JSON list of C-alpha atoms and ligand atoms in Angstrom, two decimals:
[
{"chain": "R", "resi": 1, "resn": "UNK", "atom": "CA", "xyz": [-5.31, -21.52, 18.48]},
{"chain": "R", "resi": 2, "resn": "UNK", "atom": "CA", "xyz": [-7.88, -21.43, 15.72]},
{"chain": "R", "resi": 3, "resn": "UNK", "atom": "CA", "xyz": [-10.16, -18.39, 15.81]},
{"chain": "R", "resi": 4, "resn": "UNK", "atom": "CA", "xyz": [-11.93, -18.81, 12.48]},
{"chain": "R", "resi": 5, "resn": "UNK", "atom": "CA", "xyz": [-11.39, -20.98, 9.39]},
{"chain": "R", "resi": 6, "resn": "UNK", "atom": "CA", "xyz": [-8.86, -18.41, 8.15]},
{"chain": "R", "resi": 7, "resn": "UNK", "atom": "CA", "xyz": [-7.38, -16.89, 11.33]},
{"chain": "R", "resi": 8, "resn": "UNK", "atom": "CA", "xyz": [-5.20, -18.54, 13.98]},
{"chain": "R", "resi": 9, "resn": "UNK", "atom": "CA", "xyz": [-3.19, -17.21, 16.91]},
{"chain": "R", "resi": 10, "resn": "UNK", "atom": "CA", "xyz": [0.18, -18.97, 16.79]},
{"chain": "R", "resi": 11, "resn": "UNK", "atom": "CA", "xyz": [2.13, -16.88, 19.28]},
{"chain": "R", "resi": 12, "resn": "UNK", "atom": "CA", "xyz": [1.62, -14.69, 22.30]},
{"chain": "R", "resi": 13, "resn": "UNK", "atom": "CA", "xyz": [3.27, -14.41, 25.66]},
{"chain": "R", "resi": 14, "resn": "UNK", "atom": "CA", "xyz": [2.51, -12.92, 29.05]},
{"chain": "R", "resi": 15, "resn": "UNK", "atom": "CA", "xyz": [-0.06, -10.48, 27.71]},
{"chain": "R", "resi": 16, "resn": "UNK", "atom": "CA", "xyz": [-1.75, -13.14, 25.62]},
{"chain": "R", "resi": 17, "resn": "UNK", "atom": "CA", "xyz": [-2.47, -16.81, 26.10]},
{"chain": "R", "resi": 18, "resn": "UNK", "atom": "CA", "xyz": [1.05, -17.94, 26.97]},
{"chain": "R", "resi": 19, "resn": "UNK", "atom": "CA", "xyz": [1.36, -19.73, 23.66]},
{"chain": "R", "resi": 20, "resn": "UNK", "atom": "CA", "xyz": [5.00, -18.81, 23.14]},
{"chain": "R", "resi": 21, "resn": "UNK", "atom": "CA", "xyz": [7.84, -16.81, 24.73]},
{"chain": "R", "resi": 22, "resn": "UNK", "atom": "CA", "xyz": [6.62, -14.44, 27.49]},
{"chain": "R", "resi": 23, "resn": "UNK", "atom": "CA", "xyz": [8.02, -11.47, 25.56]},
{"chain": "R", "resi": 24, "resn": "UNK", "atom": "CA", "xyz": [6.00, -12.17, 22.43]},
{"chain": "R", "resi": 25, "resn": "UNK", "atom": "CA", "xyz": [3.01, -10.14, 21.41]},
{"chain": "R", "resi": 26, "resn": "UNK", "atom": "CA", "xyz": [0.35, -11.85, 19.35]},
{"chain": "R", "resi": 27, "resn": "UNK", "atom": "CA", "xyz": [1.44, -13.65, 16.24]},
{"chain": "R", "resi": 28, "resn": "UNK", "atom": "CA", "xyz": [-1.37, -14.49, 13.88]},
{"chain": "R", "resi": 29, "resn": "UNK", "atom": "CA", "xyz": [-1.58, -16.84, 10.93]},
{"chain": "R", "resi": 30, "resn": "UNK", "atom": "CA", "xyz": [-4.00, -15.92, 8.16]},
{"chain": "R", "resi": 31, "resn": "UNK", "atom": "CA", "xyz": [-4.62, -18.72, 5.68]},
{"chain": "R", "resi": 32, "resn": "UNK", "atom": "CA", "xyz": [-6.88, -19.91, 2.92]},
{"chain": "R", "resi": 33, "resn": "UNK", "atom": "CA", "xyz": [-5.30, -23.37, 3.05]},
{"chain": "R", "resi": 34, "resn": "UNK", "atom": "CA", "xyz": [-3.20, -22.70, -0.06]},
{"chain": "R", "resi": 35, "resn": "UNK", "atom": "CA", "xyz": [-1.23, -19.72, 1.19]},
{"chain": "R", "resi": 36, "resn": "UNK", "atom": "CA", "xyz": [-0.53, -18.51, 4.71]},
{"chain": "R", "resi": 37, "resn": "UNK", "atom": "CA", "xyz": [0.76, -15.22, 6.06]},
{"chain": "R", "resi": 38, "resn": "UNK", "atom": "CA", "xyz": [2.06, -14.73, 9.56]},
{"chain": "R", "resi": 39, "resn": "UNK", "atom": "CA", "xyz": [1.27, -11.34, 11.04]},
{"chain": "R", "resi": 40, "resn": "UNK", "atom": "CA", "xyz": [4.07, -10.18, 13.34]},
{"chain": "R", "resi": 41, "resn": "UNK", "atom": "CA", "xyz": [6.95, -12.35, 14.48]},
{"chain": "R", "resi": 42, "resn": "UNK", "atom": "CA", "xyz": [7.29, -12.18, 18.25]},
{"chain": "R", "resi": 43, "resn": "UNK", "atom": "CA", "xyz": [10.39, -11.09, 20.13]},
{"chain": "R", "resi": 44, "resn": "UNK", "atom": "CA", "xyz": [12.77, -13.59, 18.54]},
{"chain": "R", "resi": 45, "resn": "UNK", "atom": "CA", "xyz": [13.49, -15.59, 21.70]},
{"chain": "R", "resi": 46, "resn": "UNK", "atom": "CA", "xyz": [12.40, -19.23, 21.35]},
{"chain": "R", "resi": 47, "resn": "UNK", "atom": "CA", "xyz": [10.82, -18.52, 17.95]},
{"chain": "R", "resi": 48, "resn": "UNK", "atom": "CA", "xyz": [10.66, -22.27, 17.34]},
{"chain": "R", "resi": 49, "resn": "UNK", "atom": "CA", "xyz": [7.62, -22.27, 19.64]},
{"chain": "R", "resi": 50, "resn": "UNK", "atom": "CA", "xyz": [5.75, -20.21, 17.05]},
{"chain": "R", "resi": 51, "resn": "UNK", "atom": "CA", "xyz": [6.73, -22.68, 14.35]},
{"chain": "R", "resi": 52, "resn": "UNK", "atom": "CA", "xyz": [5.49, -25.54, 16.55]},
{"chain": "R", "resi": 53, "resn": "UNK", "atom": "CA", "xyz": [2.17, -23.76, 17.07]},
{"chain": "R", "resi": 54, "resn": "UNK", "atom": "CA", "xyz": [1.72, -23.31, 13.32]},
{"chain": "R", "resi": 55, "resn": "UNK", "atom": "CA", "xyz": [2.09, -27.05, 12.86]},
{"chain": "R", "resi": 56, "resn": "UNK", "atom": "CA", "xyz": [-0.03, -27.90, 15.89]},
{"chain": "R", "resi": 57, "resn": "UNK", "atom": "CA", "xyz": [-2.85, -25.86, 14.37]},
{"chain": "R", "resi": 58, "resn": "UNK", "atom": "CA", "xyz": [-2.70, -28.02, 11.26]},
{"chain": "R", "resi": 59, "resn": "UNK", "atom": "CA", "xyz": [-1.29, -25.35, 8.97]},
{"chain": "R", "resi": 60, "resn": "UNK", "atom": "CA", "xyz": [0.90, -26.85, 6.25]},
{"chain": "R", "resi": 61, "resn": "UNK", "atom": "CA", "xyz": [4.33, -25.21, 6.69]},
{"chain": "R", "resi": 62, "resn": "UNK", "atom": "CA", "xyz": [4.78, -25.25, 2.90]},
{"chain": "R", "resi": 63, "resn": "UNK", "atom": "CA", "xyz": [1.90, -22.76, 2.60]},
{"chain": "R", "resi": 64, "resn": "UNK", "atom": "CA", "xyz": [3.61, -20.13, 4.80]},
{"chain": "R", "resi": 65, "resn": "UNK", "atom": "CA", "xyz": [4.67, -17.56, 2.22]},
{"chain": "R", "resi": 66, "resn": "UNK", "atom": "CA", "xyz": [4.59, -14.17, 3.94]},
{"chain": "R", "resi": 67, "resn": "UNK", "atom": "CA", "xyz": [5.39, -12.41, 7.17]},
{"chain": "R", "resi": 68, "resn": "UNK", "atom": "CA", "xyz": [3.53, -9.13, 7.51]},
{"chain": "R", "resi": 69, "resn": "UNK", "atom": "CA", "xyz": [4.79, -6.72, 10.17]},
{"chain": "R", "resi": 70, "resn": "UNK", "atom": "CA", "xyz": [2.57, -4.13, 11.84]},
{"chain": "R", "resi": 71, "resn": "UNK", "atom": "CA", "xyz": [5.60, -2.22, 13.14]},
{"chain": "R", "resi": 72, "resn": "UNK", "atom": "CA", "xyz": [9.26, -2.70, 13.93]},
{"chain": "R", "resi": 73, "resn": "UNK", "atom": "CA", "xyz": [9.36, -2.93, 17.72]},
{"chain": "R", "resi": 74, "resn": "UNK", "atom": "CA", "xyz": [11.39, -5.89, 18.95]},
{"chain": "R", "resi": 75, "resn": "UNK", "atom": "CA", "xyz": [8.44, -7.77, 20.36]},
{"chain": "R", "resi": 76, "resn": "UNK", "atom": "CA", "xyz": [6.75, -7.74, 16.94]},
{"chain": "R", "resi": 77, "resn": "UNK", "atom": "CA", "xyz": [9.66, -7.90, 14.50]},
{"chain": "R", "resi": 78, "resn": "UNK", "atom": "CA", "xyz": [12.36, -9.69, 16.52]},
{"chain": "R", "resi": 79, "resn": "UNK", "atom": "CA", "xyz": [11.50, -13.15, 15.23]},
{"chain": "R", "resi": 80, "resn": "UNK", "atom": "CA", "xyz": [11.45, -12.04, 11.61]},
{"chain": "R", "resi": 81, "resn": "UNK", "atom": "CA", "xyz": [14.88, -13.29, 10.60]},
{"chain": "R", "resi": 82, "resn": "UNK", "atom": "CA", "xyz": [14.28, -16.72, 12.11]},
{"chain": "R", "resi": 83, "resn": "UNK", "atom": "CA", "xyz": [10.86, -17.11, 10.51]},
{"chain": "R", "resi": 84, "resn": "UNK", "atom": "CA", "xyz": [12.14, -15.93, 7.14]},
{"chain": "R", "resi": 85, "resn": "UNK", "atom": "CA", "xyz": [14.83, -18.61, 7.16]},
{"chain": "R", "resi": 86, "resn": "UNK", "atom": "CA", "xyz": [12.47, -21.25, 8.50]},
{"chain": "R", "resi": 87, "resn": "UNK", "atom": "CA", "xyz": [9.79, -20.76, 5.85]},
{"chain": "R", "resi": 88, "resn": "UNK", "atom": "CA", "xyz": [11.74, -18.92, 3.13]},
{"chain": "R", "resi": 89, "resn": "UNK", "atom": "CA", "xyz": [8.94, -16.41, 3.26]},
{"chain": "R", "resi": 90, "resn": "UNK", "atom": "CA", "xyz": [8.72, -12.85, 2.00]},
{"chain": "R", "resi": 91, "resn": "UNK", "atom": "CA", "xyz": [8.69, -10.11, 4.61]},
{"chain": "R", "resi": 92, "resn": "UNK", "atom": "CA", "xyz": [6.21, -7.29, 4.11]},
{"chain": "R", "resi": 93, "resn": "UNK", "atom": "CA", "xyz": [6.68, -4.23, 6.30]},
{"chain": "R", "resi": 94, "resn": "UNK", "atom": "CA", "xyz": [5.41, -0.63, 6.63]},
{"chain": "R", "resi": 95, "resn": "UNK", "atom": "CA", "xyz": [6.78, 1.90, 4.20]},
{"chain": "R", "resi": 96, "resn": "UNK", "atom": "CA", "xyz": [10.23, 3.34, 4.98]},
{"chain": "R", "resi": 97, "resn": "UNK", "atom": "CA", "xyz": [11.24, 0.56, 7.38]},
{"chain": "R", "resi": 98, "resn": "UNK", "atom": "CA", "xyz": [13.34, -1.59, 5.05]},
{"chain": "R", "resi": 99, "resn": "UNK", "atom": "CA", "xyz": [16.42, 0.38, 5.99]},
{"chain": "R", "resi": 100, "resn": "UNK", "atom": "CA", "xyz": [15.71, -0.01, 9.69]},
{"chain": "R", "resi": 101, "resn": "UNK", "atom": "CA", "xyz": [15.72, -3.81, 9.48]},
{"chain": "R", "resi": 102, "resn": "UNK", "atom": "CA", "xyz": [18.28, -4.07, 6.72]},
{"chain": "R", "resi": 103, "resn": "UNK", "atom": "CA", "xyz": [19.83, -7.51, 6.41]},
{"chain": "R", "resi": 104, "resn": "UNK", "atom": "CA", "xyz": [23.60, -7.31, 6.36]},
{"chain": "R", "resi": 105, "resn": "UNK", "atom": "CA", "xyz": [23.67, -4.34, 8.69]},
{"chain": "R", "resi": 106, "resn": "UNK", "atom": "CA", "xyz": [22.57, -3.87, 12.25]},
{"chain": "R", "resi": 107, "resn": "UNK", "atom": "CA", "xyz": [19.00, -2.89, 13.04]},
{"chain": "R", "resi": 108, "resn": "UNK", "atom": "CA", "xyz": [18.49, 0.86, 13.48]},
{"chain": "R", "resi": 109, "resn": "UNK", "atom": "CA", "xyz": [17.92, 0.82, 17.22]},
{"chain": "R", "resi": 110, "resn": "UNK", "atom": "CA", "xyz": [16.92, 4.47, 17.40]},
{"chain": "R", "resi": 111, "resn": "UNK", "atom": "CA", "xyz": [14.32, 4.30, 14.65]},
{"chain": "R", "resi": 112, "resn": "UNK", "atom": "CA", "xyz": [12.86, 1.08, 16.03]},
{"chain": "R", "resi": 113, "resn": "UNK", "atom": "CA", "xyz": [12.98, 2.44, 19.60]},
{"chain": "R", "resi": 114, "resn": "UNK", "atom": "CA", "xyz": [14.93, -0.63, 20.66]},
{"chain": "R", "resi": 115, "resn": "UNK", "atom": "CA", "xyz": [17.74, 1.23, 22.39]},
{"chain": "R", "resi": 116, "resn": "UNK", "atom": "CA", "xyz": [15.35, 3.17, 24.60]},
{"chain": "R", "resi": 117, "resn": "UNK", "atom": "CA", "xyz": [13.17, 0.16, 25.33]},
{"chain": "R", "resi": 118, "resn": "UNK", "atom": "CA", "xyz": [16.22, -1.86, 26.37]},
{"chain": "R", "resi": 119, "resn": "UNK", "atom": "CA", "xyz": [17.43, 0.94, 28.61]},
{"chain": "R", "resi": 120, "resn": "UNK", "atom": "CA", "xyz": [14.01, 1.05, 30.20]},
{"chain": "R", "resi": 121, "resn": "UNK", "atom": "CA", "xyz": [14.31, -2.64, 31.04]},
{"chain": "R", "resi": 122, "resn": "UNK", "atom": "CA", "xyz": [11.73, -3.78, 28.51]},
{"chain": "R", "resi": 123, "resn": "UNK", "atom": "CA", "xyz": [14.28, -6.24, 27.11]},
{"chain": "R", "resi": 124, "resn": "UNK", "atom": "CA", "xyz": [17.35, -7.99, 28.58]},
{"chain": "R", "resi": 125, "resn": "UNK", "atom": "CA", "xyz": [20.61, -6.02, 28.26]},
{"chain": "R", "resi": 126, "resn": "UNK", "atom": "CA", "xyz": [21.95, -8.54, 25.76]},
{"chain": "R", "resi": 127, "resn": "UNK", "atom": "CA", "xyz": [18.84, -8.44, 23.57]},
{"chain": "R", "resi": 128, "resn": "UNK", "atom": "CA", "xyz": [19.33, -7.60, 19.91]},
{"chain": "R", "resi": 129, "resn": "UNK", "atom": "CA", "xyz": [17.07, -7.90, 16.89]},
{"chain": "R", "resi": 130, "resn": "UNK", "atom": "CA", "xyz": [18.56, -9.85, 14.02]},
{"chain": "R", "resi": 131, "resn": "UNK", "atom": "CA", "xyz": [18.24, -7.83, 10.81]},
{"chain": "R", "resi": 132, "resn": "UNK", "atom": "CA", "xyz": [15.92, -9.21, 8.16]},
{"chain": "R", "resi": 133, "resn": "UNK", "atom": "CA", "xyz": [15.46, -8.51, 4.47]},
{"chain": "R", "resi": 134, "resn": "UNK", "atom": "CA", "xyz": [12.17, -6.82, 3.65]},
{"chain": "R", "resi": 135, "resn": "UNK", "atom": "CA", "xyz": [10.80, -7.88, 0.25]},
{"chain": "R", "resi": 136, "resn": "UNK", "atom": "CA", "xyz": [7.99, -5.38, 0.07]},
{"chain": "R", "resi": 137, "resn": "UNK", "atom": "CA", "xyz": [7.07, -2.15, 1.82]},
{"chain": "R", "resi": 138, "resn": "UNK", "atom": "CA", "xyz": [3.42, -1.19, 1.98]},
{"chain": "R", "resi": 139, "resn": "UNK", "atom": "CA", "xyz": [1.86, 2.23, 2.37]},
{"chain": "R", "resi": 140, "resn": "UNK", "atom": "CA", "xyz": [-1.65, 3.36, 3.19]},
{"chain": "R", "resi": 141, "resn": "UNK", "atom": "CA", "xyz": [-4.39, 1.98, 0.97]},
{"chain": "R", "resi": 142, "resn": "UNK", "atom": "CA", "xyz": [-2.62, -1.02, -0.51]},
{"chain": "R", "resi": 143, "resn": "UNK", "atom": "CA", "xyz": [-3.78, -4.60, -0.91]},
{"chain": "R", "resi": 144, "resn": "UNK", "atom": "CA", "xyz": [-1.88, -7.71, 0.10]},
{"chain": "R", "resi": 145, "resn": "UNK", "atom": "CA", "xyz": [-2.99, -11.00, -1.42]},
{"chain": "R", "resi": 146, "resn": "UNK", "atom": "CA", "xyz": [-2.68, -14.19, 0.60]},
{"chain": "R", "resi": 147, "resn": "UNK", "atom": "CA", "xyz": [-4.12, -16.92, -1.61]},
{"chain": "R", "resi": 148, "resn": "UNK", "atom": "CA", "xyz": [-7.70, -15.80, -2.19]},
{"chain": "R", "resi": 149, "resn": "UNK", "atom": "CA", "xyz": [-7.70, -13.59, 0.90]},
{"chain": "R", "resi": 150, "resn": "UNK", "atom": "CA", "xyz": [-7.13, -9.84, 0.74]},
{"chain": "R", "resi": 151, "resn": "UNK", "atom": "CA", "xyz": [-5.64, -7.66, 3.46]},
{"chain": "R", "resi": 152, "resn": "UNK", "atom": "CA", "xyz": [-6.01, -3.90, 3.19]},
{"chain": "R", "resi": 153, "resn": "UNK", "atom": "CA", "xyz": [-3.49, -1.56, 4.72]},
{"chain": "R", "resi": 154, "resn": "UNK", "atom": "CA", "xyz": [-4.25, 1.47, 6.84]},
{"chain": "R", "resi": 155, "resn": "UNK", "atom": "CA", "xyz": [-1.41, 3.65, 8.09]},
{"chain": "R", "resi": 156, "resn": "UNK", "atom": "CA", "xyz": [-1.75, 4.50, 11.78]},
{"chain": "R", "resi": 157, "resn": "UNK", "atom": "CA", "xyz": [1.47, 6.17, 13.02]},
{"chain": "R", "resi": 158, "resn": "UNK", "atom": "CA", "xyz": [1.61, 7.09, 16.69]},
{"chain": "R", "resi": 159, "resn": "UNK", "atom": "CA", "xyz": [2.49, 4.02, 18.73]},
{"chain": "R", "resi": 160, "resn": "UNK", "atom": "CA", "xyz": [5.41, 3.64, 16.34]},
{"chain": "R", "resi": 161, "resn": "UNK", "atom": "CA", "xyz": [6.67, 6.07, 13.75]},
{"chain": "R", "resi": 162, "resn": "UNK", "atom": "CA", "xyz": [5.81, 3.64, 10.97]},
{"chain": "R", "resi": 163, "resn": "UNK", "atom": "CA", "xyz": [2.78, 1.63, 11.93]},
{"chain": "R", "resi": 164, "resn": "UNK", "atom": "CA", "xyz": [0.40, -0.21, 9.66]},
{"chain": "R", "resi": 165, "resn": "UNK", "atom": "CA", "xyz": [-2.76, -2.04, 10.46]},
{"chain": "R", "resi": 166, "resn": "UNK", "atom": "CA", "xyz": [-4.31, -4.66, 8.25]},
{"chain": "R", "resi": 167, "resn": "UNK", "atom": "CA", "xyz": [-7.97, -5.28, 7.60]},
{"chain": "R", "resi": 168, "resn": "UNK", "atom": "CA", "xyz": [-9.15, -8.70, 6.45]},
{"chain": "R", "resi": 169, "resn": "UNK", "atom": "CA", "xyz": [-12.70, -9.13, 5.23]},
{"chain": "R", "resi": 170, "resn": "UNK", "atom": "CA", "xyz": [-14.07, -12.66, 5.13]},
{"chain": "R", "resi": 171, "resn": "UNK", "atom": "CA", "xyz": [-17.70, -13.63, 4.59]},
{"chain": "R", "resi": 172, "resn": "UNK", "atom": "CA", "xyz": [-18.88, -10.11, 5.28]},
{"chain": "R", "resi": 173, "resn": "UNK", "atom": "CA", "xyz": [-16.96, -9.78, 8.55]},
{"chain": "R", "resi": 174, "resn": "UNK", "atom": "CA", "xyz": [-14.00, -7.49, 9.04]},
{"chain": "R", "resi": 175, "resn": "UNK", "atom": "CA", "xyz": [-11.00, -8.36, 11.19]},
{"chain": "R", "resi": 176, "resn": "UNK", "atom": "CA", "xyz": [-8.33, -5.87, 12.20]},
{"chain": "R", "resi": 177, "resn": "UNK", "atom": "CA", "xyz": [-4.73, -6.74, 12.98]},
{"chain": "R", "resi": 178, "resn": "UNK", "atom": "CA", "xyz": [-3.65, -3.67, 14.90]},
{"chain": "R", "resi": 179, "resn": "UNK", "atom": "CA", "xyz": [-0.32, -4.61, 16.51]},
{"chain": "R", "resi": 180, "resn": "UNK", "atom": "CA", "xyz": [-0.22, -2.34, 19.60]},
{"chain": "R", "resi": 181, "resn": "UNK", "atom": "CA", "xyz": [-2.50, 0.25, 18.03]},
{"chain": "R", "resi": 182, "resn": "UNK", "atom": "CA", "xyz": [-4.83, -0.07, 20.98]},
{"chain": "R", "resi": 183, "resn": "UNK", "atom": "CA", "xyz": [-4.67, -2.14, 24.16]},
{"chain": "R", "resi": 184, "resn": "UNK", "atom": "CA", "xyz": [-7.29, -3.50, 26.52]},
{"chain": "R", "resi": 185, "resn": "UNK", "atom": "CA", "xyz": [-9.62, -0.85, 27.89]},
{"chain": "R", "resi": 186, "resn": "UNK", "atom": "CA", "xyz": [-8.84, 1.46, 24.98]},
{"chain": "R", "resi": 187, "resn": "UNK", "atom": "CA", "xyz": [-5.35, 2.28, 26.27]},
{"chain": "R", "resi": 188, "resn": "UNK", "atom": "CA", "xyz": [-3.02, 3.83, 23.70]},
{"chain": "R", "resi": 189, "resn": "UNK", "atom": "CA", "xyz": [0.76, 3.79, 24.16]},
{"chain": "R", "resi": 190, "resn": "UNK", "atom": "CA", "xyz": [2.65, 6.43, 22.21]},
{"chain": "R", "resi": 191, "resn": "UNK", "atom": "CA", "xyz": [6.42, 6.37, 21.73]},
{"chain": "O", "resi": 201, "resn": "LIG", "atom": "ZN1", "xyz": [5.00, -1.77, 19.78]}
]
């Protein structure tokens, strides 16, 4: 679903537009036509639906170079391993989370709150997040280049222990990718 020339929604489940698996939160694609970054990865169940939406929106899969995570909850990071393999992209994640998602080991289910969320019934009992290699960690006040676009990081811990939001400025307008920072009606969910 194209929002602007440079921003698409390519995933989102029950709480969104039903574009992909019901457990997915929004997955965005930010693109200048030469390079594309996905922002968040969905829950990791039926991640091929996200890939199909990228293509349906006319985004050249060869331009998908980055996956940028707002935080490491399963419904935002769970599809990371699949998308990394699919696009051979680089994963960019908030500072100090590389070890939580470490490829070759199991995901740190305490740090990512996955164990508690599963116990609470948020995910099926069999649900696991496949670990993924993080190429770059970003801290507050950094810049991420996606083609000729620039995303600026702003650390906003609270909903998750390591939580980053990303600000994109295009043609004088600012867009925020907040990833659970704030919900409809101004609701904030702290873990
Ligand atoms: Zn979350």
